[in-house]
GROMACS .gro file of C-alpha atoms in nm:
model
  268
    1UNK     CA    1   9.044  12.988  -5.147
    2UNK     CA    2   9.113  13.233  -5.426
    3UNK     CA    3   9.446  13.425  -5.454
    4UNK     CA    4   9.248  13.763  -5.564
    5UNK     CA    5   9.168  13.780  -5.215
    6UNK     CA    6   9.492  13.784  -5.010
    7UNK     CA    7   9.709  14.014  -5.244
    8UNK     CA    8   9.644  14.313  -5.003
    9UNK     CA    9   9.809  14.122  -4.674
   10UNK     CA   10  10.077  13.915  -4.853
   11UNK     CA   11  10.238  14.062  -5.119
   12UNK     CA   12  10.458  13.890  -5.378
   13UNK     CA   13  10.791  13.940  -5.401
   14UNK     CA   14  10.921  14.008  -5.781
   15UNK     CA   15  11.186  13.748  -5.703
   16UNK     CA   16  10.873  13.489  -5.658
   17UNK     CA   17  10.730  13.535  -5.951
   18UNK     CA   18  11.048  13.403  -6.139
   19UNK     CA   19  10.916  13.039  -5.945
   20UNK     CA   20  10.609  12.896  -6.104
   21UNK     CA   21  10.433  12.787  -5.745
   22UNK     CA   22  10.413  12.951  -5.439
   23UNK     CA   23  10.329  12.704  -5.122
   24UNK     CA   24  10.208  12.838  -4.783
   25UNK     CA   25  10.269  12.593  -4.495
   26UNK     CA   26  10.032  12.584  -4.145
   27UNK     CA   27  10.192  12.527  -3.813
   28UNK     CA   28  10.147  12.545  -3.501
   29UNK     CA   29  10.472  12.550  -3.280
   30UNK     CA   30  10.302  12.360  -3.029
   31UNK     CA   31  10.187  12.117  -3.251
   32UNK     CA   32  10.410  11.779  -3.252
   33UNK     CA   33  10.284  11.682  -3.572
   34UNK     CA   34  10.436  11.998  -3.739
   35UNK     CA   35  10.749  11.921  -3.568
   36UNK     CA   36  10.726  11.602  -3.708
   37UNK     CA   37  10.672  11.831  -4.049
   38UNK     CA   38  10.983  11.981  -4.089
   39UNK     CA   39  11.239  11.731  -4.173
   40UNK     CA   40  11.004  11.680  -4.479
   41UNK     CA   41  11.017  12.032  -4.551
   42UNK     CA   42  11.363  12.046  -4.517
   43UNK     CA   43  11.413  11.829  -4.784
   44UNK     CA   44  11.165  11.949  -5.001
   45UNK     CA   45  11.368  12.269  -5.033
   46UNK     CA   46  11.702  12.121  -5.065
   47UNK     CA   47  11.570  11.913  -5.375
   48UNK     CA   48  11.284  12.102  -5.533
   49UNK     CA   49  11.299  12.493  -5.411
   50UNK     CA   50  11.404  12.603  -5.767
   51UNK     CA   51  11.037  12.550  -5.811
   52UNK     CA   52  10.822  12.734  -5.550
   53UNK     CA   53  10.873  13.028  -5.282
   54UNK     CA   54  10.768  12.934  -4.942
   55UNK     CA   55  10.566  13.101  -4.729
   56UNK     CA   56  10.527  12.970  -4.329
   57UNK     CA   57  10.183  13.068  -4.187
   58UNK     CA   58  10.118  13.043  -3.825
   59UNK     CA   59   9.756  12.808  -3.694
   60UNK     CA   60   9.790  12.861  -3.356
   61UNK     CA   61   9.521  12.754  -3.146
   62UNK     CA   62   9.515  12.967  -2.792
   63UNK     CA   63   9.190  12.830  -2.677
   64UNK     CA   64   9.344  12.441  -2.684
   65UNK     CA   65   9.716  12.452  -2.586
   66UNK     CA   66   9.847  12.094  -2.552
   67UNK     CA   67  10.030  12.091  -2.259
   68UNK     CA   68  10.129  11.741  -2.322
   69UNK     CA   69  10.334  11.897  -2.554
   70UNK     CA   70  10.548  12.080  -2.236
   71UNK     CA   71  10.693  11.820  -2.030
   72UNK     CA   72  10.965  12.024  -1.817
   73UNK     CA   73  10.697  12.288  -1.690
   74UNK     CA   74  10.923  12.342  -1.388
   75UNK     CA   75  11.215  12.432  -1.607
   76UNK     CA   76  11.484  12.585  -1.361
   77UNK     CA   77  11.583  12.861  -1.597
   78UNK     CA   78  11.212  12.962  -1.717
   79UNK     CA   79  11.103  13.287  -1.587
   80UNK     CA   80  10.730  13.333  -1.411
   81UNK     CA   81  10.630  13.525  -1.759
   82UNK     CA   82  10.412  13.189  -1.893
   83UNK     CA   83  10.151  13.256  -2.126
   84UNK     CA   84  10.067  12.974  -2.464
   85UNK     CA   85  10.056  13.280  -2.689
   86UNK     CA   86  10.406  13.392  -2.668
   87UNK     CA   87  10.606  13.116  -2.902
   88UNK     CA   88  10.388  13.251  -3.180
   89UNK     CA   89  10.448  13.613  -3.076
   90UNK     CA   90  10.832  13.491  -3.045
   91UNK     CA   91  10.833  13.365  -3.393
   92UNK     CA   92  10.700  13.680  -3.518
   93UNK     CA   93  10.913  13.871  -3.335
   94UNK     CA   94  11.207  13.679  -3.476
   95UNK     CA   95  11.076  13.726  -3.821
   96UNK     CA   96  11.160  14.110  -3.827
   97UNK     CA   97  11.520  14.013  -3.823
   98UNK     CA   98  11.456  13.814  -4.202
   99UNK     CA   99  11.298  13.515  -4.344
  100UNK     CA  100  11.555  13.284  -4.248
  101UNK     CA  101  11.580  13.403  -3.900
  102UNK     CA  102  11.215  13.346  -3.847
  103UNK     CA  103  11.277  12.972  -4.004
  104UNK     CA  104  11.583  12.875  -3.788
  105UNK     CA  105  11.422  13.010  -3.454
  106UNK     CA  106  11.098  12.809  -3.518
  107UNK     CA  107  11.314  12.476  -3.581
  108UNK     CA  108  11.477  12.586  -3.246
  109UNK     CA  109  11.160  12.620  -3.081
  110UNK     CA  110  11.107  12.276  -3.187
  111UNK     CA  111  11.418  12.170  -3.054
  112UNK     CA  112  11.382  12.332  -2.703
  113UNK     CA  113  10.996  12.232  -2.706
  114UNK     CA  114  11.025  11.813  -2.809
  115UNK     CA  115  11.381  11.688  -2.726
  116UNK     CA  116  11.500  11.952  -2.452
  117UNK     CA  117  11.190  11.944  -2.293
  118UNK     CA  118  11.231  12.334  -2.214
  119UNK     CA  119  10.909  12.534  -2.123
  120UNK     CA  120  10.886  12.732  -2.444
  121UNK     CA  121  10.576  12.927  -2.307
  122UNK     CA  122  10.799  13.105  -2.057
  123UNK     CA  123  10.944  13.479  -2.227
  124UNK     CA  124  11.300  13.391  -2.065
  125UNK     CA  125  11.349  13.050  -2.262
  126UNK     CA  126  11.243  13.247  -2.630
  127UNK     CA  127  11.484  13.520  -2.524
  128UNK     CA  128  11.741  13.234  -2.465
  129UNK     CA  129  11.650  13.125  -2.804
  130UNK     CA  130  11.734  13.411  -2.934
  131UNK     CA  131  12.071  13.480  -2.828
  132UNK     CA  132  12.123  13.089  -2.916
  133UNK     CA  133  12.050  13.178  -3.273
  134UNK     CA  134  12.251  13.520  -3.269
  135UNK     CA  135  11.950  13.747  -3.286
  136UNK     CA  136  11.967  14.089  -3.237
  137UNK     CA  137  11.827  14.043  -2.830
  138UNK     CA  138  11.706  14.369  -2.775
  139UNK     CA  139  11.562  14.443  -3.127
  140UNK     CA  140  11.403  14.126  -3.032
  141UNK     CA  141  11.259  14.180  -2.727
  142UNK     CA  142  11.106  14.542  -2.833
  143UNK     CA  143  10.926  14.354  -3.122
  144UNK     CA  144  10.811  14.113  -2.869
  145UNK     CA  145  10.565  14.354  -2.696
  146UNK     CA  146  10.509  14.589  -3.031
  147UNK     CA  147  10.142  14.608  -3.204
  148UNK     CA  148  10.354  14.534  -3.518
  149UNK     CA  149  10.358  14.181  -3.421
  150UNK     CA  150  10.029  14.169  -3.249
  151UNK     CA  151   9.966  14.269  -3.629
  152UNK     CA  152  10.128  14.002  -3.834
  153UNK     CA  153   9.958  13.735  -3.641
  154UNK     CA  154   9.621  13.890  -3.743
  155UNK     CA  155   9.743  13.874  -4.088
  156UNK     CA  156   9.834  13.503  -4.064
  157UNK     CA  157   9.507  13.460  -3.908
  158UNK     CA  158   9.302  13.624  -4.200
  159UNK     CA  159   9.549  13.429  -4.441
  160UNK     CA  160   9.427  13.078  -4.244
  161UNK     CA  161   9.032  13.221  -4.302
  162UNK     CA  162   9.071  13.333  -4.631
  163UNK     CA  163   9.256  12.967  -4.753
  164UNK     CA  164   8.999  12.792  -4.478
  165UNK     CA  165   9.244  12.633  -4.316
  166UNK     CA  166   9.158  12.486  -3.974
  167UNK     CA  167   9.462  12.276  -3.876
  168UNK     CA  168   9.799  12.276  -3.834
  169UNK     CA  169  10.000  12.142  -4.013
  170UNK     CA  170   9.859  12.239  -4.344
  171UNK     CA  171  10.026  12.285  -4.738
  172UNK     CA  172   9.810  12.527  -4.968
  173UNK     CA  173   9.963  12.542  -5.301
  174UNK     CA  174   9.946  12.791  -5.592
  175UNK     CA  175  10.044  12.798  -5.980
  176UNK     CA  176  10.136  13.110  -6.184
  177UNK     CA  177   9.758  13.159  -6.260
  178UNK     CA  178   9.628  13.401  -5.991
  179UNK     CA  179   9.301  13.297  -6.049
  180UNK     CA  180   9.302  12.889  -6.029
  181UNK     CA  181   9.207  12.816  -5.722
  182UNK     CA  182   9.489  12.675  -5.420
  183UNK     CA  183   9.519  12.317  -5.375
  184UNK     CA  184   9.507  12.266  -4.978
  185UNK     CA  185   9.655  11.949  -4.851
  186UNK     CA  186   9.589  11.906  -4.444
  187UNK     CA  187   9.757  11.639  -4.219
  188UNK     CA  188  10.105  11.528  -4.241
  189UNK     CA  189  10.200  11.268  -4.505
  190UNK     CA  190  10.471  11.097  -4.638
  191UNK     CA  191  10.743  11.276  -4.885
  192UNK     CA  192  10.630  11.086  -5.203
  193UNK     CA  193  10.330  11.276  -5.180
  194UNK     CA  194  10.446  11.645  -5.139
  195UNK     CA  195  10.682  11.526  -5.427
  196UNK     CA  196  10.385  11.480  -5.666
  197UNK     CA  197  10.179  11.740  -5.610
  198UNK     CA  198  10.434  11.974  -5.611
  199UNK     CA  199  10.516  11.764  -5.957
  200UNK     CA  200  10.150  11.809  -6.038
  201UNK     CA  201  10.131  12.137  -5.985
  202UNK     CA  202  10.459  12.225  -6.227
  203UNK     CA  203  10.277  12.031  -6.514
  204UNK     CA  204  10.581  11.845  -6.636
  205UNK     CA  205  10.811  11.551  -6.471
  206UNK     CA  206  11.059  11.700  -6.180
  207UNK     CA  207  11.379  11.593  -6.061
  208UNK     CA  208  11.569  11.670  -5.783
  209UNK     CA  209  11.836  11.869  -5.719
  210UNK     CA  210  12.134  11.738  -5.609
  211UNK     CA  211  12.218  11.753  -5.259
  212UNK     CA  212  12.434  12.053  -5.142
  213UNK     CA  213  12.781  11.945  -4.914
  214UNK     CA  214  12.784  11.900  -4.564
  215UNK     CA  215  12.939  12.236  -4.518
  216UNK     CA  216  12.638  12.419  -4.709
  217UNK     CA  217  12.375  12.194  -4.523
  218UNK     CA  218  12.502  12.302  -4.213
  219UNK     CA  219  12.538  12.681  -4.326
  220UNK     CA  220  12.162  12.666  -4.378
  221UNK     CA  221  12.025  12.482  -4.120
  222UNK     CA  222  12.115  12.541  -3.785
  223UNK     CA  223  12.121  12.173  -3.624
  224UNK     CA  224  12.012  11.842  -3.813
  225UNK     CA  225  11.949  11.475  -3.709
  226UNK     CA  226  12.138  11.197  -3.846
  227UNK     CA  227  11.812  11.050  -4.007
  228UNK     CA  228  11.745  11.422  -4.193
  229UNK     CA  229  12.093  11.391  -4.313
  230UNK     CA  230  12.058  11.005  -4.409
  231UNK     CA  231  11.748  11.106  -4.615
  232UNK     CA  232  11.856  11.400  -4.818
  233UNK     CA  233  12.162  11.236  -4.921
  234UNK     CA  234  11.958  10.901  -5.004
  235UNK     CA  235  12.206  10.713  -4.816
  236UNK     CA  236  12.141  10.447  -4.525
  237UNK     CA  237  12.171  10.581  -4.131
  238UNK     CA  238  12.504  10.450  -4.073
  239UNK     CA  239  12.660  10.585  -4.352
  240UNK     CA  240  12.544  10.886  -4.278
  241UNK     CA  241  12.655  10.865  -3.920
  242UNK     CA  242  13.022  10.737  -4.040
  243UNK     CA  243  13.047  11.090  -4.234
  244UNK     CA  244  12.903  11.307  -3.976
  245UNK     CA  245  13.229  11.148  -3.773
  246UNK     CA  246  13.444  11.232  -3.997
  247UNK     CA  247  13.290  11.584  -3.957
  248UNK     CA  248  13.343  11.598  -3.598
  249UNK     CA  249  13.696  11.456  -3.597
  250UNK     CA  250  13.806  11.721  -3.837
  251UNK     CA  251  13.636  11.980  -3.582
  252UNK     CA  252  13.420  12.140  -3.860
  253UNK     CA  253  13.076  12.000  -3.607
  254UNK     CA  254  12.983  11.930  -3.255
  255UNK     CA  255  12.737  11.679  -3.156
  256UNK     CA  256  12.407  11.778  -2.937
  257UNK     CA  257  12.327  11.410  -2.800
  258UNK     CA  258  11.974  11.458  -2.642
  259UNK     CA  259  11.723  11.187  -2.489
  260UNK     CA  260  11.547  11.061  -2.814
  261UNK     CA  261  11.780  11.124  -3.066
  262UNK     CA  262  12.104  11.305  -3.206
  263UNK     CA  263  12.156  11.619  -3.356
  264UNK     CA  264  12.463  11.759  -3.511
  265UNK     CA  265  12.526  12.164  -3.573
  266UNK     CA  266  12.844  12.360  -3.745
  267UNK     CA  267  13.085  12.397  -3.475
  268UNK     CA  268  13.095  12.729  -3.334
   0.00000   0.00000   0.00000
């Protein structure tokens, strides 16, 4: 699991080599446990991403799609264009319009996937995703059916071979010394112990940043729970829910209530 290796297929940026580690995270969109992933991650880069660059990696498995994951397979609005590869060739497709595009449309996979119980393998749902987001739809949909992304996903797969990672999800993190070895880290765990690896990994004692305002949390990410919310600012549920009210009565969010939980988003 030697860096050496992968610098032809995933080259680093000069403005992450100003970060001492670089961490490349495994998932699978239809994975539940990397769903379950992403508040964590969330808040890892809200308190620590001065430290690291981040890198998301797809571990799709094609031969072994859990449909249990797809509830709603007669979704009203999906089209008859099913197939269990096309969320990842979605993603991909979504990641030629920028980093953070490809980050907010794989949180809205997520979305559509666990609490709207939308059929996410259908084309017409990850086009609806797209315009959700604001995506450039027909740049999209081009790069849906190019060998460009066709190509990326072979890269992600050589980058899961060369790291040996089999599952999803998955954390492989590297220092500033392009020769030490990556520490991989597979399963999901709790936040204390991304915390001290990542603390590890630095070589000195880390402290988090503190949090950005609601405003700047909602510029970045496109819809958040009120537990996500509760957590980052260290604060109990309630609270956080009183403030998120506040929010909504002064207009600046709308609330999504869906069948398991609520999420809140910048009004639009």
């Amino acid at each position: 699991m030697n860096r050496e290796t992968l610098l032809e297929s995933s080259a680093t940026s000069s403005a992450s080599l100003s970060k001492p580690i670089e961490i490349y995270v495994f998932v699978d969109p239809l994975c539940m446990n990397s769903w379950a992933l992403q508040p964590l991650l969330r808040r890892l880069q809200v308190e620590y991403e001065r430290f690291f660059t981040l890198k998301i990696v797809l571990r799709t498995s094609l031969t072994k799609t859990n449909s249990c994951c797809f509830i709603n397979m007669d979704d009203a609005k999906a089209c008859t264009k099913n197939h269990p590869a096309f969320p990842s060739i979605a993603l991909k497709a979504a990641e030629f319009q920028g980093k953070r595009a490809a980050f907010r449309f794989l949180s809205k996979l997520f979305e559509y996937t666990y609490l709207k119980k939308r059929n996410v393998l259908s084309f017409s749902v990850l086009v609806e995703i797209a315009e959700n987001l604001g995506l450039d739809v027909d740049e999209f949909i081009l790069d849906f059916s190019s060998h460009h992304v066709l190509r990326s996903l072979q890269v992600d797969l050589h980058l899961a071979n060369e790291m040996e990672v089999e599952d999803a999800p998955s954390f492989v993190f590297f220092n500033e010394n392009i020769e030490d070895e990556g520490l991989k880290v597979n399963g999901l765990h709790s936040y204390d112990i991304y915390e001290q690896i990542l603390e590890e990994m630095v070589g000195y004692e880390i402290t988090p940043d503190a949090p950005p305002t609601l405003d700047e949390l909602f510029q970045r990410f496109d819809s958040l729970s009120t537990n996500e919310i509760a957590e980052i600012y260290n604060i109990p549920e309630k609270a956080a829910e009183r403030e998120l009210k506040k929010q909504l009565l002064l207009q600046k969010i709308e609330r999504l209530p869906l069948t398991n939980m609520t999420l809140w988003r910048k009004r639009r």
